[in-house]
Tab-separated table of C-alpha atoms in Angstrom:
chain	number	residue	atom	x	y	z
A	1	MET	CA	3.025	57.860	-31.700
A	2	VAL	CA	3.646	60.649	-29.201
A	3	LEU	CA	1.154	63.305	-28.096
A	4	THR	CA	2.533	66.635	-29.378
A	5	ASP	CA	-0.104	69.217	-28.730
A	6	LEU	CA	-3.705	69.727	-27.594
A	7	HIS	CA	-6.447	72.236	-27.992
A	8	PHE	CA	-9.597	72.280	-25.784
A	9	THR	CA	-12.538	74.632	-26.117
A	10	ASN	CA	-15.549	75.202	-23.771
A	11	PHE	CA	-14.783	72.392	-21.338
A	12	ARG	CA	-15.715	73.346	-17.747
A	13	SER	CA	-13.323	76.208	-16.733
A	14	ILE	CA	-11.523	76.082	-20.051
A	15	ARG	CA	-12.723	78.682	-22.548
A	16	THR	CA	-10.182	77.839	-25.041
A	17	ILE	CA	-6.524	76.674	-24.730
A	18	GLY	CA	-3.898	75.105	-26.896
A	19	PHE	CA	-0.296	74.296	-26.145
A	20	PRO	CA	2.490	71.922	-27.005
A	21	VAL	CA	3.059	68.728	-24.931
A	22	ARG	CA	6.477	67.447	-24.092
A	23	GLN	CA	7.899	64.073	-23.080
A	24	LEU	CA	7.291	65.188	-19.530
A	25	SER	CA	4.640	67.739	-18.852
A	26	VAL	CA	4.209	69.116	-15.277
A	27	LEU	CA	1.209	71.384	-14.568
A	28	VAL	CA	1.148	72.933	-11.098
A	29	GLY	CA	-1.317	75.283	-9.542
A	30	ALA	CA	-3.606	76.136	-6.686
A	31	ASN	CA	-7.124	74.838	-6.065
A	32	GLY	CA	-9.824	76.013	-8.490
A	33	VAL	CA	-7.639	77.086	-11.363
A	34	GLY	CA	-8.651	74.192	-13.622
A	35	LYS	CA	-5.656	71.725	-13.390
A	36	THR	CA	-7.912	68.744	-13.188
A	37	ASN	CA	-10.103	69.967	-16.054
A	38	LEU	CA	-7.081	69.815	-18.381
A	39	TYR	CA	-6.475	66.275	-17.168
A	40	ARG	CA	-10.169	65.281	-17.532
A	41	ALA	CA	-10.385	66.721	-20.993
A	42	LEU	CA	-7.456	64.643	-22.134
A	43	GLU	CA	-8.939	61.590	-20.459
A	44	LEU	CA	-12.158	62.096	-22.439
A	45	VAL	CA	-10.046	61.863	-25.626
A	46	ARG	CA	-9.005	58.355	-24.396
A	47	ALA	CA	-12.693	57.575	-23.746
A	48	ALA	CA	-13.461	58.381	-27.393
A	49	ALA	CA	-10.965	55.678	-28.411
A	50	THR	CA	-12.292	53.060	-25.926
A	51	GLY	CA	-15.935	53.620	-26.828
A	52	GLU	CA	-16.810	55.130	-23.384
A	53	PHE	CA	-17.104	58.841	-24.468
A	54	ALA	CA	-20.800	59.211	-23.771
A	55	GLN	CA	-20.473	57.168	-20.501
A	56	GLU	CA	-17.690	59.361	-19.254
A	57	ILE	CA	-19.614	62.589	-19.879
A	58	ALA	CA	-22.628	61.021	-18.041
A	59	ARG	CA	-20.468	60.183	-15.110
A	60	GLU	CA	-19.390	63.983	-15.076
A	61	GLY	CA	-23.079	64.859	-14.703
A	62	GLY	CA	-23.982	65.119	-18.368
A	63	LEU	CA	-23.103	67.439	-21.196
A	64	ALA	CA	-24.498	70.540	-19.427
A	65	SER	CA	-22.129	69.877	-16.506
A	66	VAL	CA	-19.047	69.726	-18.652
A	67	MET	CA	-19.693	72.718	-20.927
A	68	TRP	CA	-17.907	76.111	-20.380
A	69	ALA	CA	-19.336	77.479	-17.132
A	70	GLY	CA	-18.238	81.148	-17.552
A	71	GLU	CA	-19.857	84.186	-19.189
A	72	ARG	CA	-20.531	84.148	-22.933
A	73	LYS	CA	-21.883	86.557	-25.435
A	74	THR	CA	-25.647	86.930	-25.984
A	75	HIS	CA	-26.994	84.134	-28.238
A	76	GLU	CA	-23.537	82.444	-28.307
A	77	GLN	CA	-23.891	78.648	-28.458
A	78	PRO	CA	-20.936	77.132	-26.720
A	79	ARG	CA	-19.344	74.304	-28.699
A	80	LEU	CA	-17.257	71.875	-26.808
A	81	SER	CA	-14.281	70.640	-28.794
A	82	LEU	CA	-11.342	68.402	-27.871
A	83	ARG	CA	-8.420	68.142	-30.320
A	84	ILE	CA	-5.011	66.489	-29.983
A	85	GLY	CA	-1.949	66.210	-32.287
A	86	LEU	CA	0.251	63.099	-32.644
A	87	ASP	CA	3.698	63.092	-34.064
A	88	SER	CA	3.441	60.272	-36.580
A	89	ILE	CA	0.778	57.861	-37.737
A	90	ASP	CA	3.287	55.246	-39.055
A	91	PRO	CA	4.661	52.517	-36.730
A	92	ASP	CA	8.292	53.413	-37.683
A	93	GLY	CA	7.693	57.036	-36.667
A	94	ASP	CA	8.595	58.465	-40.145
A	95	GLY	CA	5.202	59.242	-41.361
A	96	PRO	CA	3.239	62.524	-41.176
A	97	ALA	CA	1.714	63.952	-38.051
A	98	CYS	CA	-1.992	63.636	-37.474
A	99	SER	CA	-4.735	65.337	-35.594
A	100	TYR	CA	-7.909	63.906	-33.880
A	101	GLU	CA	-10.824	66.115	-32.943
A	102	ILE	CA	-14.212	65.341	-31.389
A	103	GLU	CA	-17.172	67.700	-30.803
A	104	PRO	CA	-20.157	66.511	-28.722
A	105	GLY	CA	-23.570	68.189	-28.537
A	106	PHE	CA	-27.085	67.770	-27.280
A	107	PRO	CA	-29.481	65.345	-29.040
A	108	THR	CA	-31.944	66.521	-31.641
A	109	LYS	CA	-35.522	65.294	-31.903
A	110	VAL	CA	-34.543	62.622	-34.431
A	111	ASP	CA	-31.537	61.192	-32.489
A	112	ALA	CA	-32.036	57.791	-30.833
A	113	ALA	CA	-30.890	58.978	-27.454
A	114	PHE	CA	-31.981	60.233	-24.080
A	115	SER	CA	-32.586	63.941	-23.684
A	116	LEU	CA	-29.341	64.718	-21.767
A	117	GLU	CA	-27.109	62.118	-23.562
A	118	ALA	CA	-23.903	63.476	-25.282
A	119	MET	CA	-24.061	63.097	-29.052
A	120	VAL	CA	-21.077	63.104	-31.323
A	121	LYS	CA	-21.819	65.999	-33.679
A	122	ARG	CA	-18.405	66.100	-35.447
A	123	GLU	CA	-15.377	63.895	-35.424
A	124	THR	CA	-12.252	63.971	-37.637
A	125	LEU	CA	-8.870	62.324	-38.091
A	126	THR	CA	-6.616	64.352	-40.358
A	127	LEU	CA	-3.069	63.758	-41.699
A	128	MET	CA	-1.255	67.048	-41.275
A	129	GLY	CA	1.176	68.677	-43.685
A	130	ARG	CA	1.319	71.324	-46.289
A	131	ARG	CA	-2.096	70.120	-47.385
A	132	PRO	CA	-4.086	68.323	-44.707
A	133	VAL	CA	-5.700	65.090	-45.747
A	134	PRO	CA	-8.811	63.905	-43.907
A	135	LEU	CA	-8.643	60.161	-43.091
A	136	MET	CA	-11.921	60.135	-41.320
A	137	GLU	CA	-14.758	62.726	-41.283
A	138	ARG	CA	-18.004	62.494	-39.396
A	139	LYS	CA	-20.746	64.975	-39.342
A	140	GLY	CA	-23.840	63.673	-37.673
A	141	PRO	CA	-24.685	60.079	-39.004
A	142	ALA	CA	-22.531	60.462	-42.131
A	143	ILE	CA	-18.994	59.034	-41.937
A	144	TRP	CA	-16.398	59.452	-44.677
A	145	VAL	CA	-13.051	57.549	-44.795
A	146	ARG	CA	-10.133	56.944	-47.102
A	147	ASP	CA	-9.956	53.547	-48.768
A	148	PRO	CA	-6.534	51.827	-49.301
A	149	ALA	CA	-6.246	53.578	-52.669
A	150	GLY	CA	-6.769	56.995	-51.014
A	151	ALA	CA	-10.256	57.506	-52.441
A	152	ARG	CA	-12.820	59.233	-50.134
A	153	ILE	CA	-15.701	56.875	-49.580
A	154	GLN	CA	-18.729	56.673	-47.220
A	155	ALA	CA	-18.312	54.075	-44.507
A	156	ASP	CA	-20.852	51.306	-44.294
A	157	ASN	CA	-20.955	51.558	-40.446
A	158	VAL	CA	-24.232	52.684	-38.926
A	159	LEU	CA	-23.465	54.218	-35.552
A	160	LEU	CA	-25.627	55.536	-32.806
A	161	SER	CA	-25.102	59.254	-32.218
A	162	SER	CA	-23.492	58.505	-28.860
A	163	GLU	CA	-20.912	56.119	-30.397
A	164	THR	CA	-17.545	57.462	-31.567
A	165	ALA	CA	-16.168	56.587	-34.989
A	166	LEU	CA	-12.709	56.195	-33.612
A	167	ALA	CA	-13.781	53.360	-31.454
A	168	GLU	CA	-16.177	51.700	-33.834
A	169	LEU	CA	-14.633	51.863	-37.302
A	170	ARG	CA	-12.358	48.767	-37.919
A	171	GLY	CA	-10.200	47.571	-40.771
A	172	TYR	CA	-8.662	51.035	-41.655
A	173	PRO	CA	-4.967	50.779	-40.690
A	174	GLU	CA	-4.429	54.447	-39.802
A	175	ILE	CA	-7.617	54.670	-37.770
A	176	ASP	CA	-6.919	51.389	-36.079
A	177	ARG	CA	-3.401	52.514	-35.047
A	178	VAL	CA	-4.563	55.823	-33.613
A	179	ARG	CA	-7.405	54.043	-31.609
A	180	GLU	CA	-4.976	51.481	-30.231
A	181	VAL	CA	-2.391	54.027	-29.153
A	182	ILE	CA	-4.833	56.435	-27.487
A	183	ALA	CA	-6.775	53.577	-25.865
A	184	ALA	CA	-3.542	52.416	-24.304
A	185	TRP	CA	-3.007	55.624	-22.394
A	186	ARG	CA	-3.287	55.251	-18.596
A	187	PHE	CA	-4.788	57.746	-16.170
A	188	TYR	CA	-4.216	57.431	-12.453
A	189	HIS	CA	-6.320	59.822	-10.295
A	190	GLY	CA	-5.050	58.757	-6.927
A	191	PHE	CA	-5.511	55.342	-5.451
A	192	ARG	CA	-7.957	54.219	-2.795
A	193	THR	CA	-6.154	53.314	0.451
A	194	ASP	CA	-9.144	52.615	2.708
A	195	ALA	CA	-9.542	49.143	4.319
A	196	GLY	CA	-11.408	47.850	1.328
A	197	SER	CA	-8.951	49.210	-1.233
A	198	PRO	CA	-8.021	46.886	-4.108
A	199	LEU	CA	-4.391	47.747	-3.264
A	200	ARG	CA	-4.588	45.952	0.091
A	201	GLN	CA	-5.917	42.718	-1.467
A	202	PRO	CA	-3.908	39.816	-2.974
A	203	ALA	CA	-3.905	39.759	-6.801
A	204	ARG	CA	-4.457	36.631	-8.969
A	205	ALA	CA	-1.133	35.166	-10.063
A	206	VAL	CA	-1.255	36.269	-13.586
A	207	THR	CA	1.733	38.005	-15.347
A	208	ALA	CA	1.011	41.750	-15.116
A	209	PRO	CA	3.149	43.953	-17.334
A	210	MET	CA	1.119	47.098	-16.501
A	211	LEU	CA	-0.817	48.474	-13.481
A	212	ASP	CA	-4.609	48.499	-13.686
A	213	ALA	CA	-6.257	51.950	-13.333
A	214	ASN	CA	-7.391	51.097	-9.838
A	215	GLY	CA	-4.227	49.377	-8.902
A	216	ALA	CA	-5.903	46.016	-8.212
A	217	ASN	CA	-3.098	43.999	-9.797
A	218	LEU	CA	-0.328	45.783	-7.859
A	219	ALA	CA	0.869	42.564	-6.139
A	220	ALA	CA	1.034	40.890	-9.588
A	221	VAL	CA	3.035	43.841	-11.081
A	222	PHE	CA	5.615	43.504	-8.352
A	223	ALA	CA	5.710	39.709	-8.714
A	224	THR	CA	6.201	40.116	-12.500
A	225	LEU	CA	9.137	42.303	-11.989
A	226	ARG	CA	10.693	40.254	-9.309
A	227	HIS	CA	10.047	36.709	-10.595
A	228	ILE	CA	9.246	36.934	-14.250
A	229	ARG	CA	11.391	39.763	-15.523
A	230	GLN	CA	13.858	39.115	-12.613
A	231	ASP	CA	14.808	42.852	-12.568
A	232	SER	CA	13.467	44.899	-9.660
A	233	VAL	CA	16.554	47.064	-9.192
A	234	ASP	CA	14.755	50.298	-9.970
A	235	LEU	CA	11.851	49.306	-7.709
A	236	ASP	CA	14.226	48.400	-4.785
A	237	GLU	CA	16.298	51.588	-5.113
A	238	ALA	CA	13.094	53.698	-5.150
A	239	ILE	CA	11.761	51.969	-1.922
A	240	ASP	CA	15.198	52.397	-0.229
A	241	HIS	CA	15.224	56.106	-1.209
A	242	ALA	CA	11.731	56.720	0.201
A	243	PHE	CA	12.092	54.496	3.238
A	244	PRO	CA	15.825	54.155	4.034
A	245	GLY	CA	16.707	50.564	4.941
A	246	ALA	CA	13.300	49.246	4.105
A	247	THR	CA	12.723	46.234	1.679
A	248	LEU	CA	9.805	45.040	-0.335
A	249	GLU	CA	9.099	41.329	0.168
A	250	VAL	CA	7.298	39.604	-2.821
A	251	PRO	CA	6.883	35.837	-2.370
A	252	ILE	CA	6.750	33.597	-5.421
A	253	PRO	CA	3.031	33.464	-6.190
A	254	GLU	CA	0.910	30.287	-6.321
A	255	ARG	CA	-2.784	31.150	-6.834
A	256	PHE	CA	-2.323	34.702	-5.634
A	257	ALA	CA	0.371	37.267	-5.555
A	258	SER	CA	1.019	39.352	-2.421
A	259	PHE	CA	3.692	41.718	-0.990
A	260	ALA	CA	4.852	43.024	2.332
A	261	MET	CA	7.200	45.716	3.630
A	262	ARG	CA	9.954	45.207	6.180
A	263	PHE	CA	11.228	48.395	7.756
A	264	ALA	CA	14.724	49.146	9.145
A	265	ASP	CA	13.441	50.130	12.563
A	266	MET	CA	11.264	46.889	12.943
A	267	PRO	CA	13.350	44.301	11.010
A	268	LYS	CA	11.803	41.236	12.730
A	269	ARG	CA	8.293	41.765	11.197
A	270	ALA	CA	7.050	42.201	7.735
A	271	PHE	CA	3.990	44.396	7.267
A	272	ALA	CA	1.442	43.033	4.799
A	273	ALA	CA	-0.487	45.308	2.390
A	274	ASN	CA	-3.546	45.515	4.652
A	275	GLU	CA	-1.338	46.868	7.524
A	276	LEU	CA	0.611	49.566	5.620
A	277	SER	CA	-0.184	53.257	6.061
A	278	ASP	CA	-2.096	55.199	3.427
A	279	GLY	CA	1.080	57.119	2.444
A	280	THR	CA	3.258	54.002	2.102
A	281	LEU	CA	0.550	52.221	0.016
A	282	GLN	CA	0.069	55.301	-2.218
A	283	PHE	CA	3.836	55.419	-2.897
A	284	LEU	CA	3.950	51.705	-3.724
A	285	ALA	CA	1.000	52.018	-6.102
A	286	LEU	CA	2.785	54.964	-7.891
A	287	MET	CA	5.851	52.741	-8.175
A	288	GLY	CA	3.680	50.101	-9.807
A	289	ALA	CA	2.423	52.649	-12.305
A	290	LEU	CA	5.744	54.111	-13.185
A	291	LEU	CA	8.139	51.069	-12.959
A	292	ALA	CA	6.005	48.354	-14.464
A	293	TYR	CA	7.458	45.746	-16.842
A	294	ARG	CA	5.748	47.595	-19.768
A	295	LEU	CA	4.614	51.240	-19.677
A	296	PRO	CA	1.761	52.578	-21.800
A	297	PRO	CA	2.326	55.280	-24.508
A	298	LEU	CA	1.296	57.950	-22.003
A	299	VAL	CA	0.996	57.896	-18.143
A	300	ALA	CA	-1.048	60.644	-16.632
A	301	LEU	CA	-1.010	61.206	-12.816
A	302	ASN	CA	-3.447	63.474	-11.107
A	303	GLU	CA	-2.011	64.886	-7.761
A	304	PRO	CA	0.307	62.024	-7.109
A	305	GLU	CA	1.500	63.671	-3.905
A	306	THR	CA	-1.753	62.898	-2.084
A	307	SER	CA	-1.128	61.248	1.242
A	308	LEU	CA	2.633	61.401	0.769
A	309	HIS	CA	4.972	62.921	3.370
A	310	PRO	CA	6.985	65.775	1.826
A	311	ASP	CA	10.155	63.813	2.566
A	312	MET	CA	9.045	61.230	-0.001
A	313	LEU	CA	8.634	63.730	-2.881
A	314	PRO	CA	12.285	63.579	-3.997
A	315	ALA	CA	12.038	59.866	-4.416
A	316	LEU	CA	8.785	60.187	-6.328
A	317	ALA	CA	10.348	62.842	-8.635
A	318	ARG	CA	13.281	60.587	-9.311
A	319	ILE	CA	10.993	57.729	-10.487
A	320	ILE	CA	8.845	60.087	-12.550
A	321	ALA	CA	11.925	61.319	-14.279
A	322	ARG	CA	13.090	57.763	-14.849
A	323	ALA	CA	9.614	56.782	-16.289
A	324	ALA	CA	9.819	59.744	-18.655
A	325	GLN	CA	12.826	58.151	-20.303
A	326	ARG	CA	10.635	55.129	-21.232
A	327	THR	CA	7.376	56.881	-22.076
A	328	GLN	CA	5.468	60.179	-22.120
A	329	VAL	CA	4.331	61.359	-18.705
A	330	TRP	CA	1.739	64.032	-17.773
A	331	ILE	CA	1.644	65.330	-14.177
A	332	VAL	CA	-0.947	67.482	-12.552
A	333	THR	CA	-0.045	68.609	-9.073
A	334	HIS	CA	-0.623	70.989	-6.171
A	335	SER	CA	2.883	70.591	-4.932
A	336	GLN	CA	5.373	73.214	-5.791
A	337	VAL	CA	8.016	71.035	-4.083
A	338	LEU	CA	7.351	68.059	-6.390
A	339	ALA	CA	7.354	70.416	-9.442
A	340	GLN	CA	10.695	71.920	-8.440
A	341	GLU	CA	12.248	68.534	-7.775
A	342	LEU	CA	11.174	67.435	-11.250
A	343	ALA	CA	12.589	70.611	-12.716
A	344	ASP	CA	15.937	70.041	-10.809
A	345	GLN	CA	16.215	66.446	-12.002
A	346	THR	CA	15.094	66.799	-15.637
A	347	GLY	CA	15.664	70.540	-16.526
A	348	ILE	CA	12.012	70.639	-17.737
A	349	LEU	CA	10.120	73.720	-16.511
A	350	PRO	CA	6.817	73.118	-14.774
A	351	ARG	CA	3.876	75.083	-16.154
A	352	GLN	CA	1.901	77.199	-13.736
A	353	VAL	CA	-1.851	76.812	-14.213
A	354	ILE	CA	-3.641	80.114	-13.527
A	355	ARG	CA	-6.968	81.872	-14.145
A	356	GLN	CA	-6.978	84.448	-16.967
A	357	HIS	CA	-10.083	86.338	-18.026
A	358	GLY	CA	-12.128	83.927	-16.089
A	359	GLY	CA	-10.797	80.721	-17.714
A	360	THR	CA	-8.045	78.286	-17.225
A	361	TRP	CA	-4.676	79.308	-18.653
A	362	LEU	CA	-0.916	78.569	-18.326
A	363	GLU	CA	1.522	81.169	-17.316
A	364	GLY	CA	3.883	82.148	-20.165
A	365	LEU	CA	1.542	80.804	-22.834
A	366	SER	CA	1.009	83.141	-25.790
A	367	GLN	CA	-2.303	83.530	-27.586
A	368	ILE	CA	-1.001	81.579	-30.500
A	369	GLY	CA	-0.329	78.549	-28.293
A	370	GLU	CA	3.441	78.782	-27.674
A	371	PHE	CA	5.420	79.331	-24.485
A	372	VAL	CA	7.457	82.568	-24.520
A	373	ASP	CA	10.401	80.714	-22.773
A	374	ASP	CA	10.638	78.107	-25.473
């Protein structure tokens, strides 16, 4: 179930924007144009699937902090809306496309909520086609779904206004599948590399097919590739490309998994995770995210070039391109060098994020949501 398009309205610097999403999407631009807001809006869609939607908005400072910050017409009430399209709702990929949309708002006097808490005002899951068919519709407390026979019925679930129907409704195959796929997306904002970083700590010796969001199981991800899957060729090639002559040492775990790097200019000593430079550790964490035994349906990276020396960007681009052959990848970056490396290796054009009429926009995007060069 591949993400095909998105449409965001009134989210921070985004007035309204909609555009198609490819197998590899690269958004590049300067500070302050709204790249991260596009990333965060997509991450909020995942939060709707995991049941953390209201919590995530609270972490952003509350609903007032995430609403459109620019000018608006007199008496205009901004409505924040997040909508995505998915290519097929069926496991075999042959079924119709679908669309999920969520619209939060402020509480009313009758809502069981705190005064600044984000409420779900409207939420829909729709089968697309010549005649769209709503699978789930929510307006305030009322929730309507389709039963197995296709009849429109009211759901028995009683939800708080801050809870999402996508996360809470169970037993409806289409809704279950959409929730599971979106909840499996992974977002990596940049990894902590300070002395107390989880990356610098040993990980419990438990098979790790996928990297945690904070990278805490990185050593277990490497051990899984090296000793469970017994295939770390891509990982070893990536490290040699970034650090010529270096090797990654991953002992067979007992209670804990660990790793160390041995460099060509100091071959007699292996450097443990707590001794590695910030840039080296950041690169290794990205390798764990992109080369893990199993990749999520979508991997999103926000400014992955942080702490990396420019000479390492070709190696990073090569691994991103390889990961995009296994899953869908979304990249937000400041680095024109990384964007160009990805274009050279994949033939996919990076999209320049700009400000237009005071809001976030993409260069070459038409008002009907299509790229002129497509």
